[in-house]
Coordinates of C-alpha atoms in Angstrom, one line a residue:
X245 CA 12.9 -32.5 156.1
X246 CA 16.4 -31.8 154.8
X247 CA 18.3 -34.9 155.5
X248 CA 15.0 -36.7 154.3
X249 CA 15.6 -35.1 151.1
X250 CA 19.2 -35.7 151.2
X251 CA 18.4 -39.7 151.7
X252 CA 16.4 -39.8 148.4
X253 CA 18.7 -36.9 146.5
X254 CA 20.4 -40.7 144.5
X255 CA 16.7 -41.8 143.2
X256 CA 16.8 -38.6 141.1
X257 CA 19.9 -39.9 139.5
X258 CA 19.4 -43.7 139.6
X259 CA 15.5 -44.4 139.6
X260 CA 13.6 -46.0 142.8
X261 CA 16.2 -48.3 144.7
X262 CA 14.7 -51.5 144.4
X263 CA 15.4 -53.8 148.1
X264 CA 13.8 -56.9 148.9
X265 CA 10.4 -55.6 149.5
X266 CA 9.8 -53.2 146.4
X267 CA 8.2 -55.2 144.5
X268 CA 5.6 -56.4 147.0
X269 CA 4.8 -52.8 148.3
X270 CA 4.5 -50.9 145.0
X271 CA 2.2 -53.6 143.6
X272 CA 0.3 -53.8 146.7
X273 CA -0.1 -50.5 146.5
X274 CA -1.3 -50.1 142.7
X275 CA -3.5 -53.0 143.4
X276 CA -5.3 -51.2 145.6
X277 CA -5.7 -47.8 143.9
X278 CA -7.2 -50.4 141.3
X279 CA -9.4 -51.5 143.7
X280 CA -10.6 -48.0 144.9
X281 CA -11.6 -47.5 141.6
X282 CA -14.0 -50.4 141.5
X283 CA -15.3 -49.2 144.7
X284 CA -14.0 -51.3 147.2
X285 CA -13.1 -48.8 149.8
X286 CA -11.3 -51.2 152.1
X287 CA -9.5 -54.1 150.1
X288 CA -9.2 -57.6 151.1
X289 CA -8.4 -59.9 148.7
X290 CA -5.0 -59.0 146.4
X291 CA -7.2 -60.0 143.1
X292 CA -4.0 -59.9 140.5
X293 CA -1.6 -61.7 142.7
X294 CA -0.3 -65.2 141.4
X295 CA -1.4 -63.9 137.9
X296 CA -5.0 -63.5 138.8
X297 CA -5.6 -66.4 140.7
X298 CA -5.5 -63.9 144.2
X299 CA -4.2 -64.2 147.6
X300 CA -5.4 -63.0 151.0
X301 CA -2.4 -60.6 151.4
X302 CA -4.7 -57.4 152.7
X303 CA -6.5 -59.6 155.2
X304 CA -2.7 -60.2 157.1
X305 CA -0.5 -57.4 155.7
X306 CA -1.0 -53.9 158.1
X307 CA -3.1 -51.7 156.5
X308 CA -1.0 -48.0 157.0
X309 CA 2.1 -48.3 154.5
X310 CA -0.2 -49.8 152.1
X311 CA -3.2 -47.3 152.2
X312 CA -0.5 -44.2 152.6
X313 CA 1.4 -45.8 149.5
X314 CA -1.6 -46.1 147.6
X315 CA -2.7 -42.7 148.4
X316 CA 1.0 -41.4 146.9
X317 CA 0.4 -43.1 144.3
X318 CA -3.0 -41.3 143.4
X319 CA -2.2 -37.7 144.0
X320 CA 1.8 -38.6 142.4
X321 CA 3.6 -40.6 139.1
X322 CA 3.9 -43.9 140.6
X323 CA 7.4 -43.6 139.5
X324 CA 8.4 -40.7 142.2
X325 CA 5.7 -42.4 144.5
X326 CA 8.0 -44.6 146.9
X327 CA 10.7 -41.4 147.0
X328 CA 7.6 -39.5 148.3
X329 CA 6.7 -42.4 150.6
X330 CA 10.3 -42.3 151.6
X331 CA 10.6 -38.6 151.9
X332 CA 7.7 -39.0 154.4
X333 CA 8.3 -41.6 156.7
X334 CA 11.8 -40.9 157.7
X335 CA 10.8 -36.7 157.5
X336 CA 7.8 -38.1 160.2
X337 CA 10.3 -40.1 162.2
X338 CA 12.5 -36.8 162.4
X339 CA 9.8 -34.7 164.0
X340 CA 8.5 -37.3 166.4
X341 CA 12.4 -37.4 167.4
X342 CA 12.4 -33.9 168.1
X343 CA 9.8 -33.8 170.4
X344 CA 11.6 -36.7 172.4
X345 CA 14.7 -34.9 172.2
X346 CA 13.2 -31.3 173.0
X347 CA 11.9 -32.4 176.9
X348 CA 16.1 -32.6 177.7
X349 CA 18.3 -30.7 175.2
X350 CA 18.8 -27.4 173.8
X351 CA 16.6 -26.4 170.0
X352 CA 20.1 -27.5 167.8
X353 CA 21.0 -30.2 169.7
X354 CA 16.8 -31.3 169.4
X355 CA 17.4 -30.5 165.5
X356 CA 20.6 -32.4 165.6
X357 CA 18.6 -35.7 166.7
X358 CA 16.1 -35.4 164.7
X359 CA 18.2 -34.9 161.8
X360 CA 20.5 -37.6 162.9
X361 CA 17.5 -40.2 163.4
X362 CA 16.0 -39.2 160.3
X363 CA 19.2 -40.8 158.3
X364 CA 20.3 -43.2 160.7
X365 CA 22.4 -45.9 159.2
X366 CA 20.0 -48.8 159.7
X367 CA 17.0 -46.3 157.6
X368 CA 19.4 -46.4 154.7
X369 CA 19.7 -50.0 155.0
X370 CA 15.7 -50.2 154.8
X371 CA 15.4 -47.7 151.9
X372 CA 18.6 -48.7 149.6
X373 CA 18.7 -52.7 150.3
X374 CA 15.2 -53.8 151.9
X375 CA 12.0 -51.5 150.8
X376 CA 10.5 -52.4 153.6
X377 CA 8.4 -49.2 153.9
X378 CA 6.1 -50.3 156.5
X379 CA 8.8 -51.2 158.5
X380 CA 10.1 -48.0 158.1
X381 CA 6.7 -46.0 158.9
X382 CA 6.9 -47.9 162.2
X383 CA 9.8 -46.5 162.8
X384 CA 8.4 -42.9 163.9
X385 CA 6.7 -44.5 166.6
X386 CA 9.6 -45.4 168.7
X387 CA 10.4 -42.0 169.9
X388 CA 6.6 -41.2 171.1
X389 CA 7.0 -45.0 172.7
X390 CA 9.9 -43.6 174.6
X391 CA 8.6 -40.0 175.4
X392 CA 5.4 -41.2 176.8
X393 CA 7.1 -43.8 179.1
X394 CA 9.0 -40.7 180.6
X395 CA 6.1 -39.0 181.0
X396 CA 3.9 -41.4 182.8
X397 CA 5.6 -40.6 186.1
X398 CA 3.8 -36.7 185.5
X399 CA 0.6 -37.7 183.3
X400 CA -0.3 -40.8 185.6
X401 CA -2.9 -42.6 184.6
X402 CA -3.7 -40.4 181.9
X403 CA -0.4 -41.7 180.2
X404 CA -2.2 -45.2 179.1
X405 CA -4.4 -43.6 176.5
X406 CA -1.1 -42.3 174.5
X407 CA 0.8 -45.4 174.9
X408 CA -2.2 -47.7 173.9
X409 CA -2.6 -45.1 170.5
X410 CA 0.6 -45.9 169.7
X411 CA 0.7 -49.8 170.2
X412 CA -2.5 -49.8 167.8
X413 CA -0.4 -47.6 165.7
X414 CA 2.1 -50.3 165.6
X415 CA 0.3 -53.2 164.8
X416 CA -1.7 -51.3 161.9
X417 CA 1.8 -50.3 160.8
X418 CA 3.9 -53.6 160.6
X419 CA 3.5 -56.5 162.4
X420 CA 6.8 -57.5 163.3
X421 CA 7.4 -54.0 164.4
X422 CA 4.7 -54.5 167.0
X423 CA 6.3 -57.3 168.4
X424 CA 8.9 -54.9 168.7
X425 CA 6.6 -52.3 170.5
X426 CA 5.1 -54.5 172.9
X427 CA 8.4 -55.9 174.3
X428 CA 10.1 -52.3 174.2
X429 CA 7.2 -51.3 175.8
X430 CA 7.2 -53.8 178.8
X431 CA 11.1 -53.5 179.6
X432 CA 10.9 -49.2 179.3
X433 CA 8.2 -49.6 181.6
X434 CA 9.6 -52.3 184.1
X435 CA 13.1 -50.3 184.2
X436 CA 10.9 -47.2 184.4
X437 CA 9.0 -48.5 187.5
X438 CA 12.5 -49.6 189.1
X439 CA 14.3 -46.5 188.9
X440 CA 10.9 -43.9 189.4
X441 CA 10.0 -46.8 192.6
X442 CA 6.2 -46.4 191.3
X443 CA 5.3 -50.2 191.0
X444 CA 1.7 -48.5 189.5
X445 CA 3.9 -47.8 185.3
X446 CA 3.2 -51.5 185.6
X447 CA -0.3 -51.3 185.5
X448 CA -0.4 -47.8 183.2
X449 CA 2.0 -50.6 180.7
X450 CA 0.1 -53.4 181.1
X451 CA -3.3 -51.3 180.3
X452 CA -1.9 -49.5 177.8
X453 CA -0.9 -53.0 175.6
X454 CA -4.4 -54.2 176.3
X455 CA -6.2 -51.1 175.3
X456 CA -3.6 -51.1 172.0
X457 CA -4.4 -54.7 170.8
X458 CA -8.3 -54.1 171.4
X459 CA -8.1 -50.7 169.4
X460 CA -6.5 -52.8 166.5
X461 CA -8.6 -55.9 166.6
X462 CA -10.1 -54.9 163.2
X463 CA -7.1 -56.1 162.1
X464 CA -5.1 -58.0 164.8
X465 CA -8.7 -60.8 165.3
X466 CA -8.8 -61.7 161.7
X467 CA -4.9 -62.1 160.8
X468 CA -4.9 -64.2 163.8
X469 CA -7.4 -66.7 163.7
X470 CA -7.1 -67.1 160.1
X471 CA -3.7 -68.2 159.8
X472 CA -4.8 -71.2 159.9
X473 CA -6.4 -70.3 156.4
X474 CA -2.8 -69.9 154.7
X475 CA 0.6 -71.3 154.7
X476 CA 1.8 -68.5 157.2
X477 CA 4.7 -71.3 158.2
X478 CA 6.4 -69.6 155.2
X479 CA 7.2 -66.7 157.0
X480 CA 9.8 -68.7 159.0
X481 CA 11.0 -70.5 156.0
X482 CA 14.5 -71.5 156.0
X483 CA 16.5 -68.1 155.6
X484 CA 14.0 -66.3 157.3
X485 CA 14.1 -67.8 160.6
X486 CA 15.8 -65.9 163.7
X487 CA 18.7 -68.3 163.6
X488 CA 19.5 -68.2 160.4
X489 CA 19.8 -64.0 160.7
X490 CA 22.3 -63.3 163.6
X491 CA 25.3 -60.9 163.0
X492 CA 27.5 -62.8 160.9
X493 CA 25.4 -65.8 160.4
X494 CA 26.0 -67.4 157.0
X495 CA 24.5 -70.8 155.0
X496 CA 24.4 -71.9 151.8
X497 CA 22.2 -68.9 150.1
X498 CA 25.1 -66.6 148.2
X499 CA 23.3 -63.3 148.2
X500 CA 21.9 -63.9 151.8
X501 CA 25.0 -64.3 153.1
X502 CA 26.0 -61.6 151.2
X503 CA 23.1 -59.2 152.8
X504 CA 24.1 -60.2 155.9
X505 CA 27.7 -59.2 155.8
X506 CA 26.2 -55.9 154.7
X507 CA 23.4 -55.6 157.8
X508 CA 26.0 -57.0 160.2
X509 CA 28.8 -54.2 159.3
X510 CA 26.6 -51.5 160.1
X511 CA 25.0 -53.1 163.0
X512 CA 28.7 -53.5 164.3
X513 CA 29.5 -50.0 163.7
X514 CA 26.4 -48.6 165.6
X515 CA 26.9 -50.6 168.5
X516 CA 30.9 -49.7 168.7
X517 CA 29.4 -46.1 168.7
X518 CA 26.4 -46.6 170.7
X519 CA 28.9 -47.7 173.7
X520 CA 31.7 -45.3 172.6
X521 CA 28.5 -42.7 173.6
X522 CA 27.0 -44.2 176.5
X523 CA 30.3 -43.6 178.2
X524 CA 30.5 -40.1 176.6
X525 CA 27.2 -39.8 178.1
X526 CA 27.9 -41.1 181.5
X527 CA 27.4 -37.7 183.0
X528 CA 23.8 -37.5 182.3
X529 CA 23.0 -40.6 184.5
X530 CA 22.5 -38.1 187.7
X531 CA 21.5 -35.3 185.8
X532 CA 18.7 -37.1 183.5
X533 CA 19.2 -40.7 185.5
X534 CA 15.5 -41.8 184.1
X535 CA 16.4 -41.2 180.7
X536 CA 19.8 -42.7 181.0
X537 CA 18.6 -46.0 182.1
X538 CA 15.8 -46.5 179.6
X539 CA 18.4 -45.6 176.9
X540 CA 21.2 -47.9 178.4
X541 CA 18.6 -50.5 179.2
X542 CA 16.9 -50.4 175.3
X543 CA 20.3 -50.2 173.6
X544 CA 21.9 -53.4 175.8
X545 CA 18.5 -55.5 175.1
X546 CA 18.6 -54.9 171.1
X547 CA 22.2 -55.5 171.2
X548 CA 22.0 -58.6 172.9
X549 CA 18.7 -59.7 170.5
X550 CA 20.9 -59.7 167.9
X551 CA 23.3 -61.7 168.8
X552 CA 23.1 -65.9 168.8
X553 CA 23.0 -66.3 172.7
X554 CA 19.3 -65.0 172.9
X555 CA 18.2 -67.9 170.3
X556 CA 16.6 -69.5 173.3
X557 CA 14.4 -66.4 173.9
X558 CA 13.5 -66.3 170.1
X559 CA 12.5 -69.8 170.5
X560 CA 10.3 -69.5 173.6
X561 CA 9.1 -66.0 174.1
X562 CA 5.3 -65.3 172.7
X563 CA 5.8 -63.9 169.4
X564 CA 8.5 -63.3 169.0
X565 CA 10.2 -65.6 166.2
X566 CA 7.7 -63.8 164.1
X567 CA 10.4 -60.6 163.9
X568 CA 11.8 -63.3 162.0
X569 CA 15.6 -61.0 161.4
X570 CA 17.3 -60.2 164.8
X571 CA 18.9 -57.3 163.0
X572 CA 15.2 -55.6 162.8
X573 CA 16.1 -54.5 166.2
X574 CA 18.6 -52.1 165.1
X575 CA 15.1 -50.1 164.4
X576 CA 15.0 -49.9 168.2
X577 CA 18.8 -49.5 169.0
X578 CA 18.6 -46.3 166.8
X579 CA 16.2 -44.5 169.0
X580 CA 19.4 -45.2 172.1
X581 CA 22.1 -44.4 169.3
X582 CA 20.3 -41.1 168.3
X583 CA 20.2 -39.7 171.9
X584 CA 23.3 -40.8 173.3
X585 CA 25.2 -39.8 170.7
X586 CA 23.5 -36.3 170.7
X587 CA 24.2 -36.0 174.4
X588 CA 27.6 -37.8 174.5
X589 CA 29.1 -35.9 171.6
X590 CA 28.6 -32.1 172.5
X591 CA 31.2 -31.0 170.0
X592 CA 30.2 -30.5 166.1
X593 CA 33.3 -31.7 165.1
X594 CA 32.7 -34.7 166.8
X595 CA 29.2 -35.3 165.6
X596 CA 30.5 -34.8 162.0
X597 CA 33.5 -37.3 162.3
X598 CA 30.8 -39.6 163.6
X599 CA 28.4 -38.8 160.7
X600 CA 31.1 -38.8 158.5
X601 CA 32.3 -42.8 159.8
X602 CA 28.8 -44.1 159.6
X603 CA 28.8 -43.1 155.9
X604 CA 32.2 -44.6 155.2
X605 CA 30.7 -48.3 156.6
X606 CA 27.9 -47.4 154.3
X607 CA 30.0 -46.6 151.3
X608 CA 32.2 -49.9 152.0
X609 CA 28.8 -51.5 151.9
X610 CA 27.7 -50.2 148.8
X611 CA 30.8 -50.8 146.7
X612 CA 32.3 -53.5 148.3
X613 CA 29.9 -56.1 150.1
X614 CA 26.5 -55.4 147.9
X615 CA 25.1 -52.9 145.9
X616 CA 21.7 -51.4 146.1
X617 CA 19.2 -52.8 143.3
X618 CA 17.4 -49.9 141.0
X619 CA 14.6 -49.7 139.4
X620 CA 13.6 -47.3 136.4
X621 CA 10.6 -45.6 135.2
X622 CA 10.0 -47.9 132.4
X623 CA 10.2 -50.9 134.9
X624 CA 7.9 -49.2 137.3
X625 CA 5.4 -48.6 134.3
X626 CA 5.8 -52.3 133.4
X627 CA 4.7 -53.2 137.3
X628 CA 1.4 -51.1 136.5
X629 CA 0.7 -52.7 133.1
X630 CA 0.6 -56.2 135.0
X631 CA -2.7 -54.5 136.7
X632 CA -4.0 -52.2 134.1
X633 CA -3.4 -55.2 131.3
X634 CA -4.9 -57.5 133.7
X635 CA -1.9 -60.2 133.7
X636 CA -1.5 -59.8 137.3
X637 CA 2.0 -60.5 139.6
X638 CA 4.1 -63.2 141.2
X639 CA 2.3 -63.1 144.8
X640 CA 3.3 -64.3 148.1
X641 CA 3.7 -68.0 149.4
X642 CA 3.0 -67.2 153.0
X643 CA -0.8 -65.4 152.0
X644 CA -1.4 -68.3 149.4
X645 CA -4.7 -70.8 151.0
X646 CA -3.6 -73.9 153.3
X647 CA -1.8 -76.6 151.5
X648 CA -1.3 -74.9 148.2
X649 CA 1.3 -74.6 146.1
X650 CA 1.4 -71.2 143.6
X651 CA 4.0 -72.5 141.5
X652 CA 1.4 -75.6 139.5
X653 CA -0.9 -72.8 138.6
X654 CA -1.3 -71.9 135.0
X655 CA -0.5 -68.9 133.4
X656 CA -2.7 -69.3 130.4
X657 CA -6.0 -71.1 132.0
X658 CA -9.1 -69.5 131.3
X659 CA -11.1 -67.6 134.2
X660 CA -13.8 -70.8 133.9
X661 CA -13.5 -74.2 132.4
X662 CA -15.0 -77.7 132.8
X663 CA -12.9 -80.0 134.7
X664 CA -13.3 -83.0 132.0
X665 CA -12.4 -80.4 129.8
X666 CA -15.6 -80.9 127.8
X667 CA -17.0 -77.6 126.1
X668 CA -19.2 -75.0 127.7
X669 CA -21.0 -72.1 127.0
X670 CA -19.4 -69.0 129.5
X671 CA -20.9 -65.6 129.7
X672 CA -18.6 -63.3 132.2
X673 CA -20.8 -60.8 133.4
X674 CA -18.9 -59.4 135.9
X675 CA -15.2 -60.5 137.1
X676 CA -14.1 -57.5 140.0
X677 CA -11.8 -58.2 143.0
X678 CA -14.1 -59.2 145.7
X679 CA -17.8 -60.0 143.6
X680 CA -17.9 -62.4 139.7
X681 CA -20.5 -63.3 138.3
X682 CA -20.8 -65.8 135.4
X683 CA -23.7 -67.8 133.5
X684 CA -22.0 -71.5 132.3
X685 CA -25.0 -73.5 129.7
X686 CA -23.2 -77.6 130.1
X687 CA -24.5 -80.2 128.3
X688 CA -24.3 -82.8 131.4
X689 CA -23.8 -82.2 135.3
X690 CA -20.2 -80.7 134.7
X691 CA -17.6 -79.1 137.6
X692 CA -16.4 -75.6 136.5
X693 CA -12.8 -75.3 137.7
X694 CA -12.4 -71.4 138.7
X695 CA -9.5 -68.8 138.0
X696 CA -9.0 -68.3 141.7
X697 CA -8.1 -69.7 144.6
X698 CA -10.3 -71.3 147.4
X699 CA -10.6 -69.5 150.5
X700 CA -13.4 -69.6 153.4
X701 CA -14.4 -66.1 152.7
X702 CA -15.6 -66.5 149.0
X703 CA -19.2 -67.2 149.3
X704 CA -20.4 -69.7 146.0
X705 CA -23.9 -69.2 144.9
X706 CA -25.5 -71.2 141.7
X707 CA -29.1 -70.0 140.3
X708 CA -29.5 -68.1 143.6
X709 CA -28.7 -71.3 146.0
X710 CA -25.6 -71.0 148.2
X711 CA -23.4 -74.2 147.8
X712 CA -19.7 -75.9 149.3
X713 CA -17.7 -75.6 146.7
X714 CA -14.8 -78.0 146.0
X715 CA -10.8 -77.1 146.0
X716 CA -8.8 -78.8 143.4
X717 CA -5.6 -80.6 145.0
X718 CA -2.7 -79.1 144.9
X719 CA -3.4 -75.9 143.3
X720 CA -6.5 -74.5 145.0
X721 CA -8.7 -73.7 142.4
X722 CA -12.6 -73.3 143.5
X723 CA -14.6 -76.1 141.9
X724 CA -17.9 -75.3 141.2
X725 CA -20.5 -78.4 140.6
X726 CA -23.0 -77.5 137.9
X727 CA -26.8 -79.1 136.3
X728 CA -27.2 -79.8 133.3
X729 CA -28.4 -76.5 130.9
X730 CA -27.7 -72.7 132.2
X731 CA -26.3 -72.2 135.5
X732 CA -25.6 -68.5 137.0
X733 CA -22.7 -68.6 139.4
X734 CA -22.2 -65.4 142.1
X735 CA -19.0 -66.0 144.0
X736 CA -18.5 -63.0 147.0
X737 CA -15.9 -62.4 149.3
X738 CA -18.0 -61.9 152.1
X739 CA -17.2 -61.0 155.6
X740 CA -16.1 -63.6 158.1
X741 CA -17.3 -63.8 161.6
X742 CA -14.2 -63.2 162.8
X743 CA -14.0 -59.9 161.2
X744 CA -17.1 -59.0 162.2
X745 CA -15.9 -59.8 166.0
X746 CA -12.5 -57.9 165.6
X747 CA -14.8 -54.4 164.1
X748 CA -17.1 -55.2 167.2
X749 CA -13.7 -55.6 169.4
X750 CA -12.2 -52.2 168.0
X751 CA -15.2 -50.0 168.5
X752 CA -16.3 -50.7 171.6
X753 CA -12.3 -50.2 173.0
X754 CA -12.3 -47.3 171.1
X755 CA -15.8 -46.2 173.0
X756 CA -14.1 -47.2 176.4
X757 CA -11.0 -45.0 175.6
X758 CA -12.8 -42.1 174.9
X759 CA -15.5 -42.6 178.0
X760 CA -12.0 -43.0 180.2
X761 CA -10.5 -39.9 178.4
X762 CA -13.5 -37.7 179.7
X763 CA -13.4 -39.4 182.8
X764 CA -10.1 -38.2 183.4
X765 CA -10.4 -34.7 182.2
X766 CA -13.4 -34.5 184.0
X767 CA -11.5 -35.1 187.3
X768 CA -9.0 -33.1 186.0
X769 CA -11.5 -30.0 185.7
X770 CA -12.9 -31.1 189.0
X771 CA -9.1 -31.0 191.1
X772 CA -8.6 -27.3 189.6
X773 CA -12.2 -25.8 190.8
X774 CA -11.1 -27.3 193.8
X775 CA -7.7 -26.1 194.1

């Protein structure tokens, strides 16, 4: 909780740092406390992105950082709200550390990790230069990935319900992350099996990714069948794509070259360390030779991810150009750097000189190669007047529909208007996130070109008949054909099949983990009566 605290000690002094990914988060995050206050428990549709005209951003986007951000932002200011968010995840990713480091080493040297993880150099990348807090929440989840691979040669089959909690964990966290997950979690177990000689982890694994992705599908089934909905080939836009993020990669793009110098120096010096330790640590390969090898083995695979000569496996492997940055494995790496370090480096002195070098690449980072971004109270206020005032944001390309393009929309259009442009009589009765409803009086059969963008989830409904609605090229806009005299229009965003398949999905894998968690204590309670 300390060095937590310590991490966010500059906001008090310079505002929020403001990375990449502020932006994004904080106004997802006001958007839907906005939301909660209409009533819409469970957002699905970001109303005031692309100035009103909306996006699909909570159908895609994993729904913990932004609920737990939201819910900050309720019980806080929203301008302490992301140091709080902060202050959490990495204070989170410090416990779950500690009980990782706890089954091997002494109480310091379990405190020592913790505190070490907590404040590794690749979190301070992600809180002073990225924002990407749900990346960052995903980041607790790595040490309970590791413990519970060591522990599946004890718990047996019991072992799969923990693992396939905290691959559901992952993708309800941060996508990307759980491509992370799900490939950590295959090697851990393969190198697990090798060295324990119990060909049956393979089986607890495979279950366990299963059982994970099923438990998610409320979210996993829609973001992946409706892809197709959006432009989601933005994600791997140029400067985004694998290639274009190796250590030391660098184009035409002035400040993501400049980034990248930054990312690469640190991810340098944590790999110099990393192996520094692993020799340091070479004892504990026959004392702890399990734990060892899944370190060495997790360490040497997110090394060699990040560097160009794994391009083909970014290119062909299921998934997994969707990481999009190499360098997002140094979220992984840490976890190996963490330990080994603890159990390499026995001596304070040498922990602190180690600490103390870590923070000197960090410093030559911040002065030298690019300095963090801030953000003030007042600017923070001015992100929540764009929802309060109703103005709405700049949104996302990736979430916008199929085959539009945000950037032709219209600041200043009205929420309805006739497409010949002729006048009309428009009543708003009702104009909320998900549900508006309007009454149009034309003078001739007219089409009403809608504030919002055409998606397959908003239901269209004129004078009580449910209707195709048109899509104006380019932009998106919903086109609504309209009789002559008063017309009532309903549009809904209503739930698609393939939601109502992935909620179907979820609960009956979260019935079938619960039946197989009695099953198993049950036979538990049955060996001890007999024993």
């Amino acid at each position: 909780m300390a060095s937590a605290f310590a991490v966010v000690v500059p906001f008090f002094f310079y505002g929020n740092a403001s990375g990449h990914d502020f932006e994004f988060h904080l106004l997802s995050w006001m958007e839907v406390v906005h939301q909660w206050k209409e009533g819409i428990v469970w957002p699905r549709w970001a109303a005031f992105a692309h100035w009103t005209y909306g996006e699909a951003r909570f159908l895609f986007y994993p729904p913990a950082s932004w609920n737990l951000g939201a819910l900050l932002g309720v019980l806080l200011p929203w301008k302490i709200a992301s140091g709080a968010y902060v202050w959490l995840a990495l204070t989170t990713s410090g416990c779950s550390m500690f009980l990782l480091a706890r089954r091997w080493l002494s109480r310091s040297d379990a405190i020592f990790s913790a505190a070490l993880y907590a404040a590794n150099p690749y979190y301070l990348v992600i809180v002073y230069w990225r924002s990407a807090f749900a990346e960052l929440l995903a980041g607790c989840l790595l040490p309970l990935l590791l413990l519970f691979v060591m522990r599946a040669e004890k718990d047996g089959r019991r072992v799969i319900v923990a693992l396939s909690l905290i691959v559901a964990a992952a993708w309800l966290t941060n996508a990307p992350s759980a491509v992370m997950v799900n490939y950590s979690l295959a090697l851990l177990i393969v190198v697990a099996a090798i060295v324990q000689r119990k060909p049956a982890l393979l089986v607890y694994g495979g279950a366990a990714v299963v059982l994970g992705a099923g438990l998610a599908s409320f979210y996993v089934i829609p973001a992946a069948h409706e892809e197709k909905w959006v432009n989601i080939a933005q994600v791997l836009a140029p400067g985004l794509r694998p290639q274009d993020n190796f250590f030391f990669t660098f184009g035409d793009d002035v400040d993501h070259n400049r980034f990248n110098m930054a990312v690469s120096l640190v991810g340098v010096a944590e790999i110099l360390l990393l192996a520094a330790a692993i020799f340091l640590a070479r004892r504990w390969r026959g004392e702890h030779s399990t734990i060892w090898w899944l370190l060495a083995a997790w360490g040497t695979a997110a090394t060699l991810l990040m560097l160009p000569i794994t391009l083909i496996f970014w290119r062909y492997l299921p998934e997994l150009r969707f990481v999009q940055l190499p360098w997002r494995w140094l979220l992984c790496l840490n976890v190996a750097f963490t330990l080994f370090v603890t159990m390499g480096c026995r001596r304070w002195l040498t922990r602190f000189m180690i600490c103390a070098a870590m923070l000197g690449v960090l410093a030559i980072v911040w002065h030298r190669v690019q300095p963090p971004w801030w953000d003030t109270a007042a600017d923070i206020q001015e992100m929540h007047d764009f929802i309060e005032d109703g103005d709405g944001y700049e949104g996302t390309d990736e979430y916008v529909p199929a085959g539009v393009d945000p950037y032709e929309l219209k600041k200043d259009a009205p929420q309805v208007a006739t497409v010949s442009g002729d006048p009309a009589v428009i009543r708003i009765d009702r104009w909320g996130a998900q549900s508006k409803v309007f009454s149009a009086n034309v003078a001739r059969p007219e089409k009403l070109r809608i504030r919002l963008l055409n998606y397959p989830a908003w239901r269209v409904e004129v004078n009580g008949r449910e209707i195709t609605a048109g899509t104006q090229p380019v932009t998106g806009e919903i086109l609504i054909p309209v009789d002559t005299g008063s017309n009532r229009v309903r549009l809904t965003f209503v739930q698609t099949e393939d939601r109502l398949i992935g909620d179907l999905v979820s609960a009956g894998t979260l019935l079938l983990v619960i039946a197989w968690s009695l099953y198993l204590r049950r036979q538990e309670q049955v060996r001890n009566v007999s024993v």
